[in-house]
Amino acid sequence: MNIQQLEYIVAVDNYRHFVQAAEHCNVTQPTLSMMIRKLEEELAVKIFDRTKQPIVPTGIGREIIDQAKTILREASRMNEIAKHFNGDLSGELRIGIIPTIAPYLLPHFVNPFISHYPDIKLHVSEMITERIISELKLGNLDVGIIASLSEESSLQEIPLYKERFYAYVSENTDLYAKKYILPADIEPNELWLLEEGHCFRTQIQRLCELSRNSQFGSSFSYRSGSIETLIRMVEKNGGITILPEMAVMELSDVRKKHIRSFQFPEPAREVCLLVNREQMKTRLIDALKTGITAYLPQEIFETNKEIRIL
């Protein structure tokens, strides 16, 4: 029995496919299959039920795979202990970030971060919160950058910053004449939303007390995956959309004329790092948190905000 065999059975469990698991492990499928069979022969049990598609673990296989994950985590911890002792800040950090944060956060800190930590390699992918949670559990990500929503007991949230929500309103709406607005002022039929699956959409539904079945317009329905697209829809077609504070900071002076604040307590979201409680890259994740908070606009960290986290 060796570490490599344990990595192979965990990969097959993650992908439920021998070819995809082999590609992930950078070996040929016959090599991976042979090594797994040798492990099964050594333990005198079948780890996978190969008669089913996709492949699934047997009952005893599930227990063995869970134990393999524990062993692999502990083996990785040895490297982290040595790096910590040597003051070594190097390695790869696989990051998943939600699309409503990525375009506003990444430009602020990526270049300064890689200049300050040249031995840390960042691999960043945009994905919705649900997938980030899944990839963290599978071990395919080291950290997620999300808006705090998770109730997963196996995952830990590390707060980064809070950002308020603002309304972006068309000149053709009654809200344009107001300085401050209430969520109750928003007409659902005039509201442009992100598509299903985005946690930002869920927060706006909660803010406006909209149900999943609320009707948005009688003859045209459009849900985007891009905040920029929603802004342009308001500009060209009227109505209203909701923007996070970092997005508002990026607007031109002309566009900022369409911004309206909510009355106190202002709605907001908390942006955080999401990590597996048993992850081993503590020093790299600490460096990521330090880098993000150091290079963001400092007004985002103002503490004299009366806000309501959605």
PDB file of N, CA, C and O in Angstrom, residues 46-118:
ATOM      1  N   LYS A  46     -13.410  -5.364  -2.394  1.00  0.00           N
ATOM      2  CA  LYS A  46     -13.675  -4.567  -3.589  1.00  0.00           C
ATOM      3  C   LYS A  46     -14.002  -3.144  -3.156  1.00  0.00           C
ATOM      4  O   LYS A  46     -14.953  -2.909  -2.407  1.00  0.00           O
ATOM      5  N   ILE A  47     -13.216  -2.193  -3.634  1.00  0.00           N
ATOM      6  CA  ILE A  47     -13.431  -0.797  -3.257  1.00  0.00           C
ATOM      7  C   ILE A  47     -14.507  -0.157  -4.134  1.00  0.00           C
ATOM      8  O   ILE A  47     -15.303   0.658  -3.656  1.00  0.00           O
ATOM      9  N   PHE A  48     -14.561  -0.556  -5.413  1.00  0.00           N
ATOM     10  CA  PHE A  48     -15.525   0.030  -6.341  1.00  0.00           C
ATOM     11  C   PHE A  48     -16.402  -1.047  -6.973  1.00  0.00           C
ATOM     12  O   PHE A  48     -15.941  -2.158  -7.259  1.00  0.00           O
ATOM     13  N   ASP A  49     -17.654  -0.676  -7.188  1.00  0.00           N
ATOM     14  CA  ASP A  49     -18.581  -1.523  -7.929  1.00  0.00           C
ATOM     15  C   ASP A  49     -18.494  -1.110  -9.395  1.00  0.00           C
ATOM     16  O   ASP A  49     -19.051  -0.095  -9.806  1.00  0.00           O
ATOM     17  N   ARG A  50     -17.774  -1.918 -10.184  1.00  0.00           N
ATOM     18  CA  ARG A  50     -17.516  -1.567 -11.580  1.00  0.00           C
ATOM     19  C   ARG A  50     -18.678  -1.908 -12.503  1.00  0.00           C
ATOM     20  O   ARG A  50     -18.634  -1.603 -13.701  1.00  0.00           O
ATOM     21  N   THR A  51     -19.708  -2.541 -11.972  1.00  0.00           N
ATOM     22  CA  THR A  51     -20.861  -2.908 -12.807  1.00  0.00           C
ATOM     23  C   THR A  51     -21.822  -1.743 -12.995  1.00  0.00           C
ATOM     24  O   THR A  51     -22.721  -1.804 -13.816  1.00  0.00           O
ATOM     25  N   LYS A  52     -21.646  -0.687 -12.223  1.00  0.00           N
ATOM     26  CA  LYS A  52     -22.551   0.455 -12.282  1.00  0.00           C
ATOM     27  C   LYS A  52     -21.895   1.618 -13.003  1.00  0.00           C
ATOM     28  O   LYS A  52     -20.677   1.806 -12.955  1.00  0.00           O
ATOM     29  N   GLN A  53     -22.714   2.396 -13.676  1.00  0.00           N
ATOM     30  CA  GLN A  53     -22.252   3.606 -14.356  1.00  0.00           C
ATOM     31  C   GLN A  53     -23.103   4.787 -13.924  1.00  0.00           C
ATOM     32  O   GLN A  53     -24.313   4.745 -14.101  1.00  0.00           O
ATOM     33  N   PRO A  54     -22.524   5.851 -13.342  1.00  0.00           N
ATOM     34  CA  PRO A  54     -21.093   5.948 -13.051  1.00  0.00           C
ATOM     35  C   PRO A  54     -20.659   4.999 -11.938  1.00  0.00           C
ATOM     36  O   PRO A  54     -21.479   4.522 -11.165  1.00  0.00           O
ATOM     37  N   ILE A  55     -19.351   4.752 -11.883  1.00  0.00           N
ATOM     38  CA  ILE A  55     -18.785   3.848 -10.889  1.00  0.00           C
ATOM     39  C   ILE A  55     -19.051   4.400  -9.492  1.00  0.00           C
ATOM     40  O   ILE A  55     -18.951   5.614  -9.256  1.00  0.00           O
ATOM     41  N   VAL A  56     -19.399   3.503  -8.567  1.00  0.00           N
ATOM     42  CA  VAL A  56     -19.649   3.920  -7.186  1.00  0.00           C
ATOM     43  C   VAL A  56     -18.850   3.034  -6.232  1.00  0.00           C
ATOM     44  O   VAL A  56     -18.531   1.893  -6.560  1.00  0.00           O
ATOM     45  N   PRO A  57     -18.514   3.555  -5.050  1.00  0.00           N
ATOM     46  CA  PRO A  57     -17.817   2.724  -4.071  1.00  0.00           C
ATOM     47  C   PRO A  57     -18.758   1.657  -3.504  1.00  0.00           C
ATOM     48  O   PRO A  57     -19.979   1.854  -3.427  1.00  0.00           O
ATOM     49  N   THR A  58     -18.186   0.549  -3.114  1.00  0.00           N
ATOM     50  CA  THR A  58     -18.950  -0.430  -2.348  1.00  0.00           C
ATOM     51  C   THR A  58     -19.109   0.097  -0.925  1.00  0.00           C
ATOM     52  O   THR A  58     -18.543   1.140  -0.576  1.00  0.00           O
ATOM     53  N   GLY A  59     -19.861  -0.620  -0.094  1.00  0.00           N
ATOM     54  CA  GLY A  59     -20.019  -0.190   1.299  1.00  0.00           C
ATOM     55  C   GLY A  59     -18.692  -0.090   2.024  1.00  0.00           C
ATOM     56  O   GLY A  59     -18.372   0.941   2.635  1.00  0.00           O
ATOM     57  N   ILE A  60     -17.876  -1.152   1.961  1.00  0.00           N
ATOM     58  CA  ILE A  60     -16.569  -1.117   2.612  1.00  0.00           C
ATOM     59  C   ILE A  60     -15.640  -0.155   1.887  1.00  0.00           C
ATOM     60  O   ILE A  60     -14.773   0.480   2.487  1.00  0.00           O
ATOM     61  N   GLY A  61     -15.856  -0.006   0.550  1.00  0.00           N
ATOM     62  CA  GLY A  61     -15.036   0.932  -0.218  1.00  0.00           C
ATOM     63  C   GLY A  61     -15.197   2.361   0.261  1.00  0.00           C
ATOM     64  O   GLY A  61     -14.237   3.125   0.316  1.00  0.00           O
ATOM     65  N   ARG A  62     -16.445   2.709   0.637  1.00  0.00           N
ATOM     66  CA  ARG A  62     -16.703   4.055   1.137  1.00  0.00           C
ATOM     67  C   ARG A  62     -15.876   4.328   2.406  1.00  0.00           C
ATOM     68  O   ARG A  62     -15.281   5.395   2.563  1.00  0.00           O
ATOM     69  N   GLU A  63     -15.819   3.361   3.283  1.00  0.00           N
ATOM     70  CA  GLU A  63     -15.043   3.510   4.520  1.00  0.00           C
ATOM     71  C   GLU A  63     -13.553   3.631   4.218  1.00  0.00           C
ATOM     72  O   GLU A  63     -12.844   4.444   4.836  1.00  0.00           O
ATOM     73  N   ILE A  64     -13.071   2.823   3.279  1.00  0.00           N
ATOM     74  CA  ILE A  64     -11.649   2.854   2.932  1.00  0.00           C
ATOM     75  C   ILE A  64     -11.281   4.187   2.290  1.00  0.00           C
ATOM     76  O   ILE A  64     -10.235   4.782   2.589  1.00  0.00           O
ATOM     77  N   ILE A  65     -12.144   4.682   1.397  1.00  0.00           N
ATOM     78  CA  ILE A  65     -11.868   5.971   0.745  1.00  0.00           C
ATOM     79  C   ILE A  65     -11.851   7.098   1.765  1.00  0.00           C
ATOM     80  O   ILE A  65     -10.982   7.986   1.717  1.00  0.00           O
ATOM     81  N   ASP A  66     -12.784   7.091   2.698  1.00  0.00           N
ATOM     82  CA  ASP A  66     -12.796   8.126   3.740  1.00  0.00           C
ATOM     83  C   ASP A  66     -11.515   8.079   4.559  1.00  0.00           C
ATOM     84  O   ASP A  66     -10.946   9.120   4.917  1.00  0.00           O
ATOM     85  N   GLN A  67     -11.032   6.872   4.862  1.00  0.00           N
ATOM     86  CA  GLN A  67      -9.786   6.743   5.612  1.00  0.00           C
ATOM     87  C   GLN A  67      -8.606   7.210   4.766  1.00  0.00           C
ATOM     88  O   GLN A  67      -7.673   7.843   5.271  1.00  0.00           O
ATOM     89  N   ALA A  68      -8.666   6.924   3.451  1.00  0.00           N
ATOM     90  CA  ALA A  68      -7.598   7.378   2.555  1.00  0.00           C
ATOM     91  C   ALA A  68      -7.512   8.903   2.541  1.00  0.00           C
ATOM     92  O   ALA A  68      -6.411   9.473   2.538  1.00  0.00           O
ATOM     93  N   LYS A  69      -8.666   9.563   2.533  1.00  0.00           N
ATOM     94  CA  LYS A  69      -8.671  11.023   2.558  1.00  0.00           C
ATOM     95  C   LYS A  69      -8.015  11.545   3.826  1.00  0.00           C
ATOM     96  O   LYS A  69      -7.260  12.529   3.801  1.00  0.00           O
ATOM     97  N   THR A  70      -8.297  10.902   4.948  1.00  0.00           N
ATOM     98  CA  THR A  70      -7.680  11.303   6.215  1.00  0.00           C
ATOM     99  C   THR A  70      -6.164  11.136   6.152  1.00  0.00           C
ATOM    100  O   THR A  70      -5.400  12.019   6.572  1.00  0.00           O
ATOM    101  N   ILE A  71      -5.711  10.006   5.620  1.00  0.00           N
ATOM    102  CA  ILE A  71      -4.268   9.752   5.516  1.00  0.00           C
ATOM    103  C   ILE A  71      -3.599  10.773   4.606  1.00  0.00           C
ATOM    104  O   ILE A  71      -2.527  11.304   4.922  1.00  0.00           O
ATOM    105  N   LEU A  72      -4.231  11.082   3.473  1.00  0.00           N
ATOM    106  CA  LEU A  72      -3.658  12.053   2.537  1.00  0.00           C
ATOM    107  C   LEU A  72      -3.596  13.443   3.153  1.00  0.00           C
ATOM    108  O   LEU A  72      -2.629  14.187   2.948  1.00  0.00           O
ATOM    109  N   ARG A  73      -4.632  13.814   3.919  1.00  0.00           N
ATOM    110  CA  ARG A  73      -4.603  15.119   4.598  1.00  0.00           C
ATOM    111  C   ARG A  73      -3.452  15.183   5.590  1.00  0.00           C
ATOM    112  O   ARG A  73      -2.741  16.184   5.674  1.00  0.00           O
ATOM    113  N   GLU A  74      -3.268  14.116   6.346  1.00  0.00           N
ATOM    114  CA  GLU A  74      -2.197  14.102   7.341  1.00  0.00           C
ATOM    115  C   GLU A  74      -0.824  14.105   6.677  1.00  0.00           C
ATOM    116  O   GLU A  74       0.115  14.724   7.183  1.00  0.00           O
ATOM    117  N   ALA A  75      -0.701  13.405   5.534  1.00  0.00           N
ATOM    118  CA  ALA A  75       0.564  13.419   4.812  1.00  0.00           C
ATOM    119  C   ALA A  75       0.888  14.825   4.309  1.00  0.00           C
ATOM    120  O   ALA A  75       2.032  15.282   4.378  1.00  0.00           O
ATOM    121  N   SER A  76      -0.141  15.511   3.799  1.00  0.00           N
ATOM    122  CA  SER A  76       0.059  16.888   3.336  1.00  0.00           C
ATOM    123  C   SER A  76       0.423  17.805   4.489  1.00  0.00           C
ATOM    124  O   SER A  76       1.188  18.759   4.328  1.00  0.00           O
ATOM    125  N   ARG A  77      -0.128  17.508   5.658  1.00  0.00           N
ATOM    126  CA  ARG A  77       0.151  18.346   6.820  1.00  0.00           C
ATOM    127  C   ARG A  77       1.635  18.332   7.172  1.00  0.00           C
ATOM    128  O   ARG A  77       2.185  19.314   7.674  1.00  0.00           O
ATOM    129  N   MET A  78       2.319  17.210   6.903  1.00  0.00           N
ATOM    130  CA  MET A  78       3.754  17.129   7.186  1.00  0.00           C
ATOM    131  C   MET A  78       4.518  18.170   6.375  1.00  0.00           C
ATOM    132  O   MET A  78       5.426  18.827   6.879  1.00  0.00           O
ATOM    133  N   ASN A  79       4.123  18.327   5.091  1.00  0.00           N
ATOM    134  CA  ASN A  79       4.775  19.344   4.263  1.00  0.00           C
ATOM    135  C   ASN A  79       4.507  20.739   4.794  1.00  0.00           C
ATOM    136  O   ASN A  79       5.401  21.605   4.803  1.00  0.00           O
ATOM    137  N   GLU A  80       3.265  20.980   5.224  1.00  0.00           N
ATOM    138  CA  GLU A  80       2.920  22.300   5.744  1.00  0.00           C
ATOM    139  C   GLU A  80       3.655  22.595   7.040  1.00  0.00           C
ATOM    140  O   GLU A  80       4.075  23.729   7.288  1.00  0.00           O
ATOM    141  N   ILE A  81       3.820  21.590   7.893  1.00  0.00           N
ATOM    142  CA  ILE A  81       4.575  21.772   9.139  1.00  0.00           C
ATOM    143  C   ILE A  81       6.015  22.168   8.827  1.00  0.00           C
ATOM    144  O   ILE A  81       6.582  23.091   9.433  1.00  0.00           O
ATOM    145  N   ALA A  82       6.613  21.483   7.846  1.00  0.00           N
ATOM    146  CA  ALA A  82       7.991  21.786   7.475  1.00  0.00           C
ATOM    147  C   ALA A  82       8.105  23.185   6.874  1.00  0.00           C
ATOM    148  O   ALA A  82       9.037  23.937   7.190  1.00  0.00           O
ATOM    149  N   LYS A  83       7.122  23.551   6.018  1.00  0.00           N
ATOM    150  CA  LYS A  83       7.144  24.887   5.418  1.00  0.00           C
ATOM    151  C   LYS A  83       6.993  25.966   6.485  1.00  0.00           C
ATOM    152  O   LYS A  83       7.655  27.011   6.431  1.00  0.00           O
ATOM    153  N   HIS A  84       6.101  25.719   7.442  1.00  0.00           N
ATOM    154  CA  HIS A  84       5.896  26.687   8.518  1.00  0.00           C
ATOM    155  C   HIS A  84       7.183  26.867   9.321  1.00  0.00           C
ATOM    156  O   HIS A  84       7.568  27.988   9.668  1.00  0.00           O
ATOM    157  N   PHE A  85       7.865  25.760   9.628  1.00  0.00           N
ATOM    158  CA  PHE A  85       9.110  25.825  10.400  1.00  0.00           C
ATOM    159  C   PHE A  85      10.169  26.620   9.646  1.00  0.00           C
ATOM    160  O   PHE A  85      10.929  27.403  10.237  1.00  0.00           O
ATOM    161  N   ASN A  86      10.206  26.442   8.334  1.00  0.00           N
ATOM    162  CA  ASN A  86      11.228  27.104   7.525  1.00  0.00           C
ATOM    163  C   ASN A  86      10.810  28.495   7.057  1.00  0.00           C
ATOM    164  O   ASN A  86      11.570  29.162   6.358  1.00  0.00           O
ATOM    165  N   GLY A  87       9.602  28.936   7.466  1.00  0.00           N
ATOM    166  CA  GLY A  87       9.123  30.246   7.030  1.00  0.00           C
ATOM    167  C   GLY A  87       8.876  30.309   5.538  1.00  0.00           C
ATOM    168  O   GLY A  87       8.987  31.375   4.917  1.00  0.00           O
ATOM    169  N   ASP A  88       8.529  29.178   4.949  1.00  0.00           N
ATOM    170  CA  ASP A  88       8.379  29.068   3.494  1.00  0.00           C
ATOM    171  C   ASP A  88       6.965  29.437   3.070  1.00  0.00           C
ATOM    172  O   ASP A  88       5.998  28.834   3.526  1.00  0.00           O
ATOM    173  N   LEU A  89       6.865  30.432   2.215  1.00  0.00           N
ATOM    174  CA  LEU A  89       5.577  30.797   1.625  1.00  0.00           C
ATOM    175  C   LEU A  89       5.644  30.492   0.139  1.00  0.00           C
ATOM    176  O   LEU A  89       5.959  31.352  -0.685  1.00  0.00           O
ATOM    177  N   SER A  90       5.366  29.237  -0.210  1.00  0.00           N
ATOM    178  CA  SER A  90       5.416  28.827  -1.603  1.00  0.00           C
ATOM    179  C   SER A  90       4.385  27.738  -1.842  1.00  0.00           C
ATOM    180  O   SER A  90       3.874  27.122  -0.902  1.00  0.00           O
ATOM    181  N   GLY A  91       4.073  27.531  -3.098  1.00  0.00           N
ATOM    182  CA  GLY A  91       3.115  26.495  -3.452  1.00  0.00           C
ATOM    183  C   GLY A  91       1.992  27.042  -4.303  1.00  0.00           C
ATOM    184  O   GLY A  91       2.002  28.204  -4.727  1.00  0.00           O
ATOM    185  N   GLU A  92       1.002  26.198  -4.559  1.00  0.00           N
ATOM    186  CA  GLU A  92      -0.143  26.565  -5.374  1.00  0.00           C
ATOM    187  C   GLU A  92      -1.363  26.826  -4.501  1.00  0.00           C
ATOM    188  O   GLU A  92      -1.573  26.149  -3.496  1.00  0.00           O
ATOM    189  N   LEU A  93      -2.147  27.799  -4.903  1.00  0.00           N
ATOM    190  CA  LEU A  93      -3.397  28.108  -4.213  1.00  0.00           C
ATOM    191  C   LEU A  93      -4.502  28.132  -5.262  1.00  0.00           C
ATOM    192  O   LEU A  93      -4.529  28.996  -6.142  1.00  0.00           O
ATOM    193  N   ARG A  94      -5.405  27.149  -5.167  1.00  0.00           N
ATOM    194  CA  ARG A  94      -6.502  27.020  -6.132  1.00  0.00           C
ATOM    195  C   ARG A  94      -7.724  27.725  -5.557  1.00  0.00           C
ATOM    196  O   ARG A  94      -8.245  27.338  -4.524  1.00  0.00           O
ATOM    197  N   ILE A  95      -8.160  28.779  -6.257  1.00  0.00           N
ATOM    198  CA  ILE A  95      -9.190  29.682  -5.737  1.00  0.00           C
ATOM    199  C   ILE A  95     -10.421  29.644  -6.631  1.00  0.00           C
ATOM    200  O   ILE A  95     -10.326  29.765  -7.851  1.00  0.00           O
ATOM    201  N   GLY A  96     -11.584  29.502  -6.021  1.00  0.00           N
ATOM    202  CA  GLY A  96     -12.845  29.684  -6.730  1.00  0.00           C
ATOM    203  C   GLY A  96     -13.482  30.981  -6.257  1.00  0.00           C
ATOM    204  O   GLY A  96     -13.506  31.268  -5.057  1.00  0.00           O
ATOM    205  N   ILE A  97     -13.978  31.791  -7.171  1.00  0.00           N
ATOM    206  CA  ILE A  97     -14.536  33.100  -6.809  1.00  0.00           C
ATOM    207  C   ILE A  97     -15.839  33.318  -7.576  1.00  0.00           C
ATOM    208  O   ILE A  97     -15.934  32.980  -8.754  1.00  0.00           O
ATOM    209  N   ILE A  98     -16.835  33.866  -6.900  1.00  0.00           N
ATOM    210  CA  ILE A  98     -18.130  34.047  -7.555  1.00  0.00           C
ATOM    211  C   ILE A  98     -18.070  35.234  -8.526  1.00  0.00           C
ATOM    212  O   ILE A  98     -17.326  36.193  -8.320  1.00  0.00           O
ATOM    213  N   PRO A  99     -18.859  35.171  -9.613  1.00  0.00           N
ATOM    214  CA  PRO A  99     -18.781  36.174 -10.685  1.00  0.00           C
ATOM    215  C   PRO A  99     -19.146  37.591 -10.268  1.00  0.00           C
ATOM    216  O   PRO A  99     -18.720  38.549 -10.930  1.00  0.00           O
ATOM    217  N   THR A 100     -19.938  37.771  -9.202  1.00  0.00           N
ATOM    218  CA  THR A 100     -20.309  39.128  -8.795  1.00  0.00           C
ATOM    219  C   THR A 100     -19.236  39.777  -7.926  1.00  0.00           C
ATOM    220  O   THR A 100     -19.368  40.946  -7.557  1.00  0.00           O
ATOM    221  N   ILE A 101     -18.180  39.040  -7.599  1.00  0.00           N
ATOM    222  CA  ILE A 101     -17.054  39.589  -6.851  1.00  0.00           C
ATOM    223  C   ILE A 101     -15.818  39.694  -7.737  1.00  0.00           C
ATOM    224  O   ILE A 101     -15.065  40.674  -7.669  1.00  0.00           O
ATOM    225  N   ALA A 102     -15.607  38.701  -8.590  1.00  0.00           N
ATOM    226  CA  ALA A 102     -14.359  38.575  -9.357  1.00  0.00           C
ATOM    227  C   ALA A 102     -13.929  39.839 -10.113  1.00  0.00           C
ATOM    228  O   ALA A 102     -12.786  40.289  -9.954  1.00  0.00           O
ATOM    229  N   PRO A 103     -14.796  40.461 -10.937  1.00  0.00           N
ATOM    230  CA  PRO A 103     -14.303  41.576 -11.756  1.00  0.00           C
ATOM    231  C   PRO A 103     -13.954  42.825 -10.964  1.00  0.00           C
ATOM    232  O   PRO A 103     -13.265  43.709 -11.486  1.00  0.00           O
ATOM    233  N   TYR A 104     -14.419  42.906  -9.736  1.00  0.00           N
ATOM    234  CA  TYR A 104     -14.166  44.101  -8.923  1.00  0.00           C
ATOM    235  C   TYR A 104     -13.053  43.883  -7.899  1.00  0.00           C
ATOM    236  O   TYR A 104     -12.351  44.823  -7.547  1.00  0.00           O
ATOM    237  N   LEU A 105     -12.870  42.646  -7.457  1.00  0.00           N
ATOM    238  CA  LEU A 105     -11.842  42.338  -6.456  1.00  0.00           C
ATOM    239  C   LEU A 105     -10.502  42.002  -7.097  1.00  0.00           C
ATOM    240  O   LEU A 105      -9.459  42.544  -6.701  1.00  0.00           O
ATOM    241  N   LEU A 106     -10.504  41.125  -8.087  1.00  0.00           N
ATOM    242  CA  LEU A 106      -9.245  40.610  -8.629  1.00  0.00           C
ATOM    243  C   LEU A 106      -8.302  41.697  -9.161  1.00  0.00           C
ATOM    244  O   LEU A 106      -7.100  41.648  -8.885  1.00  0.00           O
ATOM    245  N   PRO A 107      -8.798  42.688  -9.923  1.00  0.00           N
ATOM    246  CA  PRO A 107      -7.859  43.690 -10.452  1.00  0.00           C
ATOM    247  C   PRO A 107      -7.119  44.463  -9.368  1.00  0.00           C
ATOM    248  O   PRO A 107      -6.021  44.976  -9.616  1.00  0.00           O
ATOM    249  N   HIS A 108      -7.691  44.549  -8.173  1.00  0.00           N
ATOM    250  CA  HIS A 108      -7.055  45.323  -7.104  1.00  0.00           C
ATOM    251  C   HIS A 108      -5.861  44.607  -6.485  1.00  0.00           C
ATOM    252  O   HIS A 108      -4.891  45.250  -6.095  1.00  0.00           O
ATOM    253  N   PHE A 109      -5.945  43.279  -6.377  1.00  0.00           N
ATOM    254  CA  PHE A 109      -4.903  42.632  -5.577  1.00  0.00           C
ATOM    255  C   PHE A 109      -4.018  41.627  -6.306  1.00  0.00           C
ATOM    256  O   PHE A 109      -2.937  41.290  -5.792  1.00  0.00           O
ATOM    257  N   VAL A 110      -4.404  41.157  -7.498  1.00  0.00           N
ATOM    258  CA  VAL A 110      -3.639  40.069  -8.116  1.00  0.00           C
ATOM    259  C   VAL A 110      -2.199  40.472  -8.405  1.00  0.00           C
ATOM    260  O   VAL A 110      -1.255  39.793  -7.984  1.00  0.00           O
ATOM    261  N   ASN A 111      -1.974  41.553  -9.143  1.00  0.00           N
ATOM    262  CA  ASN A 111      -0.599  41.935  -9.481  1.00  0.00           C
ATOM    263  C   ASN A 111       0.242  42.276  -8.257  1.00  0.00           C
ATOM    264  O   ASN A 111       1.381  41.802  -8.138  1.00  0.00           O
ATOM    265  N   PRO A 112      -0.266  43.099  -7.318  1.00  0.00           N
ATOM    266  CA  PRO A 112       0.532  43.336  -6.104  1.00  0.00           C
ATOM    267  C   PRO A 112       0.806  42.054  -5.322  1.00  0.00           C
ATOM    268  O   PRO A 112       1.893  41.896  -4.752  1.00  0.00           O
ATOM    269  N   PHE A 113      -0.163  41.145  -5.303  1.00  0.00           N
ATOM    270  CA  PHE A 113       0.016  39.904  -4.534  1.00  0.00           C
ATOM    271  C   PHE A 113       1.133  39.052  -5.124  1.00  0.00           C
ATOM    272  O   PHE A 113       2.009  38.582  -4.403  1.00  0.00           O
ATOM    273  N   ILE A 114       1.092  38.827  -6.444  1.00  0.00           N
ATOM    274  CA  ILE A 114       2.112  37.963  -7.035  1.00  0.00           C
ATOM    275  C   ILE A 114       3.486  38.629  -7.025  1.00  0.00           C
ATOM    276  O   ILE A 114       4.515  37.939  -7.048  1.00  0.00           O
ATOM    277  N   SER A 115       3.523  39.967  -6.965  1.00  0.00           N
ATOM    278  CA  SER A 115       4.811  40.656  -6.810  1.00  0.00           C
ATOM    279  C   SER A 115       5.361  40.470  -5.404  1.00  0.00           C
ATOM    280  O   SER A 115       6.569  40.283  -5.217  1.00  0.00           O
ATOM    281  N   HIS A 116       4.459  40.503  -4.414  1.00  0.00           N
ATOM    282  CA  HIS A 116       4.884  40.371  -3.012  1.00  0.00           C
ATOM    283  C   HIS A 116       5.148  38.925  -2.635  1.00  0.00           C
ATOM    284  O   HIS A 116       5.996  38.641  -1.788  1.00  0.00           O
ATOM    285  N   TYR A 117       4.402  37.999  -3.255  1.00  0.00           N
ATOM    286  CA  TYR A 117       4.565  36.574  -2.954  1.00  0.00           C
ATOM    287  C   TYR A 117       4.874  35.827  -4.262  1.00  0.00           C
ATOM    288  O   TYR A 117       4.046  35.073  -4.775  1.00  0.00           O
ATOM    289  N   PRO A 118       6.073  36.001  -4.803  1.00  0.00           N
ATOM    290  CA  PRO A 118       6.381  35.421  -6.120  1.00  0.00           C
ATOM    291  C   PRO A 118       6.397  33.895  -6.143  1.00  0.00           C
ATOM    292  O   PRO A 118       6.298  33.292  -7.220  1.00  0.00           O
TER     293      PRO A 118
END
